[in-house]
Amino acid sequence: MLEHLRFTGSALELLDQRLLPATERWVVCRTAEDVAHAITDMVVRGAPAIGVAAACGLALAAARGDDLERATEVLLASRPTAVNLRWAIERLRAVHRGAMADEARRIHDEDIAINQAIGDCGAALLPEGARVYHHCNTGTLATGGWGTALGIVRSAHRDGRLAHVWVGETRPYLQGARLTAYELLVERIPCTLIADSVAASLMAAGRVDAVLVGCDRVAANGDTANKIGTLGLAVLAAHYGVPFYVAMPLSTLDARCPTGAQIPIEERDAAEVRGHRDLVWAADVPVFNPAFDVTPAALITAWVTEAGLWQPSPDAT
Ligand code: MRU
């Protein structure tokens, strides 16, 4: 597994995901504010990884004797959609200051075990020789390690059940093209990168056996927020009869959020759509750049968790 997050107790070192795969650079965070900036700027991204980083950020504030209310506020404001951030902060706030560093390390270690359990559970759902479609990046880089939806891919590959991964590039930020493709190549898992717009014709041609995605927040009724483009894939999968699986650590379930309508959807900078890094192809045009969309529960075949398959309770509205 790639190493991407190192916590020493007095610093959090993050592999800068904005530059991957071309450049390996580490960003060193020494305060909760540093970590909050790293989360907002996408140095670290992916719901479980954001949770681990936020926990380390609060532990840094604790170790420095900083104001924990202020640190909590800054971290909670760093990205709005992934509920793992709030979950991790609440876990840390439940222990005393001196125990926070160990609690942050525990969250990281547990996340790897959770992902491996999700991977094993999800792999068992796939047919032999599965050709799966994967969206965004849900791998080691997006988690403590192993990955959620990409963890299913890893487990299926290890078990000899996987034939091929279609890697959706994931416009506009290209998490699929830059990060998922990189992780799969490193692990020698057979994959093909495609433009997002290829998904429909692949499904129409019967070349996808399952769609695997992660999630940033699942409402009590099962409505699921994930990377923009997930909803379109779910509609296609329903139309073509392709199973649509959401890999969901239980920390991503927001029982306090009744439906998808209450999930806050982050809007990001226009620059992400107008171009990429220094290359700008649409400088002045107005842009709408929601980072996530919400897939209604009815379009989801199953939510794969570390404790087995989850279904919303029928009385959740
Ligand atoms: O904006 P990002 O890159 O943080 O979005 C990531 C996703 O949408 C992932 O699918 C989700 O966080 C799950 S990662 C295991």
Short mmCIF file of C-alpha atoms and ligand atoms in Angstrom, two decimals:
data_model
loop_
_atom_site.label_atom_id
_atom_site.label_comp_id
_atom_site.label_asym_id
_atom_site.label_seq_id
_atom_site.Cartn_x
_atom_site.Cartn_y
_atom_site.Cartn_z
CA MET A 1 0.00 0.00 0.00
CA LEU A 2 1.13 3.54 -0.74
CA GLU A 3 2.13 5.61 2.27
CA HIS A 4 0.35 8.96 2.21
CA LEU A 5 -0.26 10.08 5.79
CA ARG A 6 2.29 10.09 8.63
CA PHE A 7 1.43 11.34 12.11
CA THR A 8 4.33 11.89 14.50
CA GLY A 9 2.42 13.52 17.37
CA SER A 10 3.90 16.95 16.67
CA ALA A 11 3.30 17.00 12.89
CA LEU A 12 1.05 15.47 10.26
CA GLU A 13 2.85 14.80 6.98
CA LEU A 14 0.63 14.45 3.95
CA LEU A 15 1.52 13.22 0.47
CA ASP A 16 0.32 16.11 -1.70
CA GLN A 17 -2.47 14.59 -3.80
CA ARG A 18 -2.74 17.73 -5.95
CA LEU A 19 0.55 16.87 -7.63
CA LEU A 20 0.18 13.13 -8.06
CA PRO A 21 1.09 11.13 -9.99
CA ALA A 22 3.71 13.36 -11.59
CA THR A 23 5.41 14.62 -8.42
CA GLU A 24 5.88 13.17 -4.95
CA ARG A 25 5.88 16.02 -2.45
CA TRP A 26 4.99 15.97 1.23
CA VAL A 27 3.22 18.80 3.06
CA VAL A 28 3.99 19.16 6.76
CA CYS A 29 1.17 20.38 9.03
CA ARG A 30 1.97 21.48 12.59
CA THR A 31 -1.32 23.07 13.64
CA ALA A 32 -5.04 22.42 13.25
CA GLU A 33 -5.15 25.41 10.89
CA ASP A 34 -2.46 23.82 8.68
CA VAL A 35 -4.49 20.62 8.51
CA ALA A 36 -7.72 22.51 7.76
CA HIS A 37 -5.98 24.28 4.85
CA ALA A 38 -4.62 20.96 3.57
CA ILE A 39 -8.15 19.52 3.60
CA THR A 40 -9.73 22.56 1.90
CA ASP A 41 -6.98 22.67 -0.73
CA MET A 42 -7.24 18.90 -1.48
CA VAL A 43 -3.72 18.04 -0.36
CA VAL A 44 -5.62 15.24 1.35
CA ARG A 45 -9.09 14.21 0.14
CA GLY A 46 -11.54 11.34 0.26
CA ALA A 47 -13.99 11.08 3.15
CA PRO A 48 -12.17 8.60 5.44
CA ALA A 49 -8.77 10.23 4.81
CA ILE A 50 -10.28 13.61 5.66
CA GLY A 51 -11.56 12.09 8.92
CA VAL A 52 -8.13 10.69 9.83
CA ALA A 53 -6.42 13.99 8.94
CA ALA A 54 -8.92 16.04 10.96
CA ALA A 55 -8.41 13.77 13.97
CA CYS A 56 -4.65 14.30 13.69
CA GLY A 57 -5.24 18.04 13.33
CA LEU A 58 -7.16 18.21 16.58
CA ALA A 59 -4.53 16.05 18.29
CA LEU A 60 -1.88 18.55 17.13
CA ALA A 61 -3.87 21.38 18.72
CA ALA A 62 -4.15 19.34 21.92
CA ALA A 63 -0.42 18.64 22.03
CA ARG A 64 0.39 22.33 21.50
CA GLY A 65 -2.02 23.47 24.21
CA ASP A 66 -4.09 25.38 21.63
CA ASP A 67 -7.74 26.31 22.09
CA LEU A 68 -9.65 23.13 21.20
CA GLU A 69 -12.95 24.94 20.53
CA ARG A 70 -11.26 27.09 17.92
CA ALA A 71 -9.40 24.12 16.40
CA THR A 72 -12.66 22.16 16.20
CA GLU A 73 -14.40 25.05 14.48
CA VAL A 74 -11.64 25.52 11.92
CA LEU A 75 -11.45 21.82 11.10
CA LEU A 76 -15.22 21.38 10.84
CA ALA A 77 -15.36 24.26 8.35
CA SER A 78 -12.66 22.82 6.08
CA ARG A 79 -14.98 20.76 3.85
CA PRO A 80 -18.74 20.51 4.30
CA THR A 81 -19.99 17.29 2.68
CA ALA A 82 -17.97 14.35 4.08
CA VAL A 83 -19.48 13.56 7.47
CA ASN A 84 -16.42 11.51 8.49
CA LEU A 85 -14.79 14.78 9.43
CA ARG A 86 -17.44 15.54 12.07
CA TRP A 87 -17.46 11.91 13.18
CA ALA A 88 -13.69 11.89 13.75
CA ILE A 89 -13.71 15.23 15.58
CA GLU A 90 -16.50 14.03 17.87
CA ARG A 91 -14.53 10.88 18.64
CA LEU A 92 -11.53 12.95 19.65
CA ARG A 93 -13.58 15.39 21.70
CA ALA A 94 -14.86 12.43 23.73
CA VAL A 95 -11.36 11.72 25.15
CA HIS A 96 -9.18 13.99 27.26
CA ARG A 97 -6.49 16.18 25.69
CA GLY A 98 -3.62 13.87 26.62
CA ALA A 99 -5.26 10.87 24.91
CA MET A 100 -6.04 12.58 21.61
CA ALA A 101 -2.90 11.58 19.72
CA ASP A 102 -3.48 7.90 20.50
CA GLU A 103 -7.13 8.21 19.56
CA ALA A 104 -6.16 9.74 16.19
CA ARG A 105 -3.75 6.85 15.57
CA ARG A 106 -6.49 4.40 16.54
CA ILE A 107 -8.89 5.97 14.03
CA HIS A 108 -6.24 5.56 11.32
CA ASP A 109 -5.50 1.91 12.18
CA GLU A 110 -9.17 1.05 12.50
CA ASP A 111 -9.91 2.62 9.14
CA ILE A 112 -7.53 0.23 7.39
CA ALA A 113 -9.20 -2.78 9.04
CA ILE A 114 -12.66 -1.38 8.18
CA ASN A 115 -11.67 -1.01 4.54
CA GLN A 116 -10.34 -4.53 4.37
CA ALA A 117 -13.63 -5.83 5.79
CA ILE A 118 -15.59 -3.77 3.24
CA GLY A 119 -13.31 -5.09 0.51
CA ASP A 120 -13.89 -8.72 1.46
CA CYS A 121 -17.64 -8.27 1.82
CA GLY A 122 -17.95 -6.45 -1.51
CA ALA A 123 -15.70 -8.84 -3.43
CA ALA A 124 -18.01 -11.72 -2.53
CA LEU A 125 -20.88 -9.92 -4.32
CA LEU A 126 -19.06 -9.85 -7.65
CA PRO A 127 -19.32 -12.58 -10.29
CA GLU A 128 -16.21 -14.52 -11.34
CA GLY A 129 -14.27 -12.53 -13.92
CA ALA A 130 -16.00 -9.28 -12.95
CA ARG A 131 -15.63 -6.17 -15.08
CA VAL A 132 -16.32 -3.27 -12.76
CA TYR A 133 -16.75 0.46 -13.26
CA HIS A 134 -15.15 2.68 -10.60
CA HIS A 135 -15.72 6.42 -10.09
CA CYS A 136 -13.46 9.02 -8.42
CA ASN A 137 -10.70 7.77 -6.10
CA THR A 138 -11.70 5.64 -3.14
CA GLY A 139 -8.40 3.85 -2.67
CA THR A 140 -5.53 4.05 -0.21
CA LEU A 141 -5.13 7.74 -0.95
CA ALA A 142 -8.76 8.47 -0.02
CA THR A 143 -8.71 6.46 3.21
CA GLY A 144 -6.42 5.34 6.00
CA GLY A 145 -5.32 2.61 3.57
CA TRP A 146 -6.63 -0.19 1.27
CA GLY A 147 -9.70 1.77 0.15
CA THR A 148 -13.47 1.34 0.19
CA ALA A 149 -14.85 0.81 -3.33
CA LEU A 150 -11.27 0.40 -4.52
CA GLY A 151 -10.78 -1.90 -1.52
CA ILE A 152 -13.46 -4.14 -3.08
CA VAL A 153 -11.44 -4.04 -6.29
CA ARG A 154 -8.28 -4.97 -4.37
CA SER A 155 -9.92 -7.84 -2.50
CA ALA A 156 -11.56 -9.15 -5.70
CA HIS A 157 -8.23 -8.99 -7.52
CA ARG A 158 -6.49 -10.84 -4.66
CA ASP A 159 -9.23 -13.49 -4.75
CA GLY A 160 -8.91 -13.93 -8.53
CA ARG A 161 -12.49 -12.74 -9.18
CA LEU A 162 -11.66 -9.56 -11.04
CA ALA A 163 -11.13 -9.33 -14.79
CA HIS A 164 -10.96 -5.61 -15.32
CA VAL A 165 -11.59 -2.12 -13.94
CA TRP A 166 -13.03 0.70 -16.03
CA VAL A 167 -11.57 3.84 -14.46
CA GLY A 168 -13.81 6.87 -14.95
CA GLU A 169 -11.59 9.95 -15.22
CA THR A 170 -13.91 11.94 -12.89
CA ARG A 171 -14.13 15.45 -14.27
CA PRO A 172 -13.42 18.12 -13.28
CA TYR A 173 -10.76 17.29 -10.69
CA LEU A 174 -9.64 14.03 -12.34
CA GLN A 175 -9.37 11.91 -9.19
CA GLY A 176 -9.96 8.83 -11.38
CA ALA A 177 -7.42 9.68 -14.06
CA ARG A 178 -4.74 10.94 -11.71
CA LEU A 179 -5.14 8.90 -8.54
CA THR A 180 -7.14 5.71 -9.16
CA ALA A 181 -5.28 4.91 -12.37
CA TYR A 182 -2.01 5.47 -10.47
CA GLU A 183 -2.99 3.18 -7.59
CA LEU A 184 -4.14 0.41 -9.95
CA LEU A 185 -1.01 0.62 -12.08
CA VAL A 186 1.21 0.42 -8.98
CA GLU A 187 -0.68 -2.72 -7.92
CA ARG A 188 -0.77 -4.17 -11.45
CA ILE A 189 -4.55 -4.48 -11.42
CA PRO A 190 -5.85 -4.58 -15.00
CA CYS A 191 -7.58 -1.30 -15.82
CA THR A 192 -8.53 1.06 -18.61
CA LEU A 193 -8.99 4.80 -18.23
CA ILE A 194 -12.05 6.26 -19.93
CA ALA A 195 -13.66 9.67 -20.23
CA ASP A 196 -16.73 9.82 -17.98
CA SER A 197 -18.96 10.10 -21.03
CA VAL A 198 -17.99 6.56 -22.14
CA ALA A 199 -19.90 4.94 -19.27
CA ALA A 200 -23.27 4.83 -21.07
CA SER A 201 -22.00 3.04 -24.15
CA LEU A 202 -20.04 0.53 -22.05
CA MET A 203 -23.13 -0.36 -20.05
CA ALA A 204 -25.28 -0.47 -23.18
CA ALA A 205 -22.81 -2.95 -24.68
CA GLY A 206 -23.01 -5.20 -21.59
CA ARG A 207 -19.37 -4.61 -20.71
CA VAL A 208 -19.90 -3.65 -17.04
CA ASP A 209 -20.90 -6.23 -14.39
CA ALA A 210 -21.08 -3.83 -11.45
CA VAL A 211 -20.55 -0.16 -10.60
CA LEU A 212 -18.54 0.48 -7.42
CA VAL A 213 -18.50 3.90 -5.75
CA GLY A 214 -17.68 5.36 -2.37
CA CYS A 215 -19.65 7.92 -0.42
CA ASP A 216 -19.20 11.13 1.53
CA ARG A 217 -22.44 11.09 3.49
CA VAL A 218 -25.33 8.63 3.56
CA ALA A 219 -28.61 9.94 4.96
CA ALA A 220 -30.78 7.78 7.22
CA ASN A 221 -33.03 6.92 4.27
CA GLY A 222 -30.07 5.75 2.18
CA ASP A 223 -29.78 8.78 -0.13
CA THR A 224 -26.05 8.96 -0.83
CA ALA A 225 -23.80 11.94 -1.50
CA ASN A 226 -20.69 11.13 -3.48
CA LYS A 227 -18.43 12.65 -6.13
CA ILE A 228 -20.25 14.58 -8.83
CA GLY A 229 -21.19 12.16 -11.61
CA THR A 230 -22.25 9.36 -9.29
CA LEU A 231 -25.95 10.10 -9.82
CA GLY A 232 -25.58 9.85 -13.59
CA LEU A 233 -23.85 6.48 -13.25
CA ALA A 234 -26.61 5.22 -10.94
CA VAL A 235 -29.31 6.23 -13.43
CA LEU A 236 -27.43 4.46 -16.22
CA ALA A 237 -26.85 1.36 -14.11
CA ALA A 238 -30.56 1.15 -13.24
CA HIS A 239 -31.49 1.56 -16.92
CA TYR A 240 -29.13 -1.19 -18.05
CA GLY A 241 -29.72 -3.53 -15.09
CA VAL A 242 -26.16 -3.24 -13.74
CA PRO A 243 -25.79 -3.67 -9.92
CA PHE A 244 -24.76 -0.41 -8.27
CA TYR A 245 -22.83 -0.84 -5.00
CA VAL A 246 -21.88 1.88 -2.52
CA ALA A 247 -18.89 1.07 -0.27
CA MET A 248 -19.80 2.70 3.03
CA PRO A 249 -17.78 2.73 6.24
CA LEU A 250 -20.35 3.08 9.02
CA SER A 251 -18.67 6.39 9.92
CA THR A 252 -20.12 7.79 6.67
CA LEU A 253 -23.71 7.09 7.73
CA ASP A 254 -25.29 10.26 9.11
CA ALA A 255 -28.24 9.06 11.16
CA ARG A 256 -29.01 12.69 12.10
CA CYS A 257 -29.62 13.54 8.44
CA PRO A 258 -33.04 12.23 7.40
CA THR A 259 -32.73 12.44 3.59
CA GLY A 260 -30.36 13.54 0.87
CA ALA A 261 -32.08 16.93 0.72
CA GLN A 262 -30.40 17.91 4.00
CA ILE A 263 -26.85 17.01 2.86
CA PRO A 264 -24.72 20.13 2.31
CA ILE A 265 -23.16 20.05 -1.15
CA GLU A 266 -19.80 21.77 -1.50
CA GLU A 267 -19.28 24.10 -4.45
CA ARG A 268 -15.67 24.48 -5.46
CA ASP A 269 -13.63 27.06 -7.32
CA ALA A 270 -14.44 27.83 -10.94
CA ALA A 271 -10.77 27.33 -11.82
CA GLU A 272 -11.22 23.55 -11.49
CA VAL A 273 -13.60 23.62 -14.47
CA ARG A 274 -12.00 26.41 -16.45
CA GLY A 275 -8.75 24.50 -16.80
CA HIS A 276 -6.23 22.31 -15.01
CA ARG A 277 -3.28 23.75 -13.10
CA ASP A 278 -1.61 26.29 -15.41
CA LEU A 279 -3.62 25.38 -18.49
CA VAL A 280 -6.79 27.47 -18.80
CA TRP A 281 -9.20 26.83 -21.67
CA ALA A 282 -12.25 28.86 -20.58
CA ALA A 283 -11.02 31.87 -18.65
CA ASP A 284 -14.05 34.13 -18.40
CA VAL A 285 -17.13 31.94 -18.63
CA PRO A 286 -19.40 31.62 -15.55
CA VAL A 287 -19.01 28.20 -13.92
CA PHE A 288 -21.13 25.97 -11.66
CA ASN A 289 -18.89 23.44 -9.88
CA PRO A 290 -20.70 21.27 -7.32
CA ALA A 291 -18.23 18.71 -5.95
CA PHE A 292 -20.88 16.11 -5.10
CA ASP A 293 -24.34 14.92 -6.07
CA VAL A 294 -26.95 12.87 -4.24
CA THR A 295 -28.08 9.49 -5.52
CA PRO A 296 -31.54 8.48 -4.32
CA ALA A 297 -31.58 5.28 -2.28
CA ALA A 298 -33.90 3.60 -4.80
CA LEU A 299 -31.08 3.51 -7.38
CA ILE A 300 -28.64 1.73 -5.05
CA THR A 301 -28.44 -2.06 -5.06
CA ALA A 302 -26.61 -2.33 -1.71
CA TRP A 303 -24.41 -0.43 0.71
CA VAL A 304 -21.35 -2.50 1.63
CA THR A 305 -20.08 -1.84 5.15
CA GLU A 306 -17.51 -3.35 7.48
CA ALA A 307 -20.39 -5.11 9.23
CA GLY A 308 -21.97 -6.57 6.08
CA LEU A 309 -24.67 -5.15 3.84
CA TRP A 310 -26.66 -2.20 5.15
CA GLN A 311 -30.16 -1.20 4.11
CA PRO A 312 -32.07 1.89 5.30
CA SER A 313 -34.82 1.00 7.71
CA PRO A 314 -38.22 1.08 5.96
CA ASP A 315 -39.52 3.79 8.34
CA ALA A 316 -36.65 6.21 7.44
CA THR A 317 -38.25 8.81 5.18
O1 MRU B 1 -13.66 15.62 -3.51
P1 MRU B 1 -13.03 14.33 -3.06
O2 MRU B 1 -11.92 13.87 -3.92
O3 MRU B 1 -12.70 14.36 -1.59
O4 MRU B 1 -14.22 13.30 -3.23
C1 MRU B 1 -14.01 11.95 -2.87
C2 MRU B 1 -15.19 11.09 -3.11
O5 MRU B 1 -16.24 11.53 -3.55
C3 MRU B 1 -15.06 9.67 -2.70
O6 MRU B 1 -15.84 8.85 -3.51
C4 MRU B 1 -15.54 9.53 -1.25
O7 MRU B 1 -14.97 10.51 -0.44
C5 MRU B 1 -15.24 8.19 -0.70
S1 MRU B 1 -13.51 7.92 -0.53
C6 MRU B 1 -13.34 6.39 0.15
#
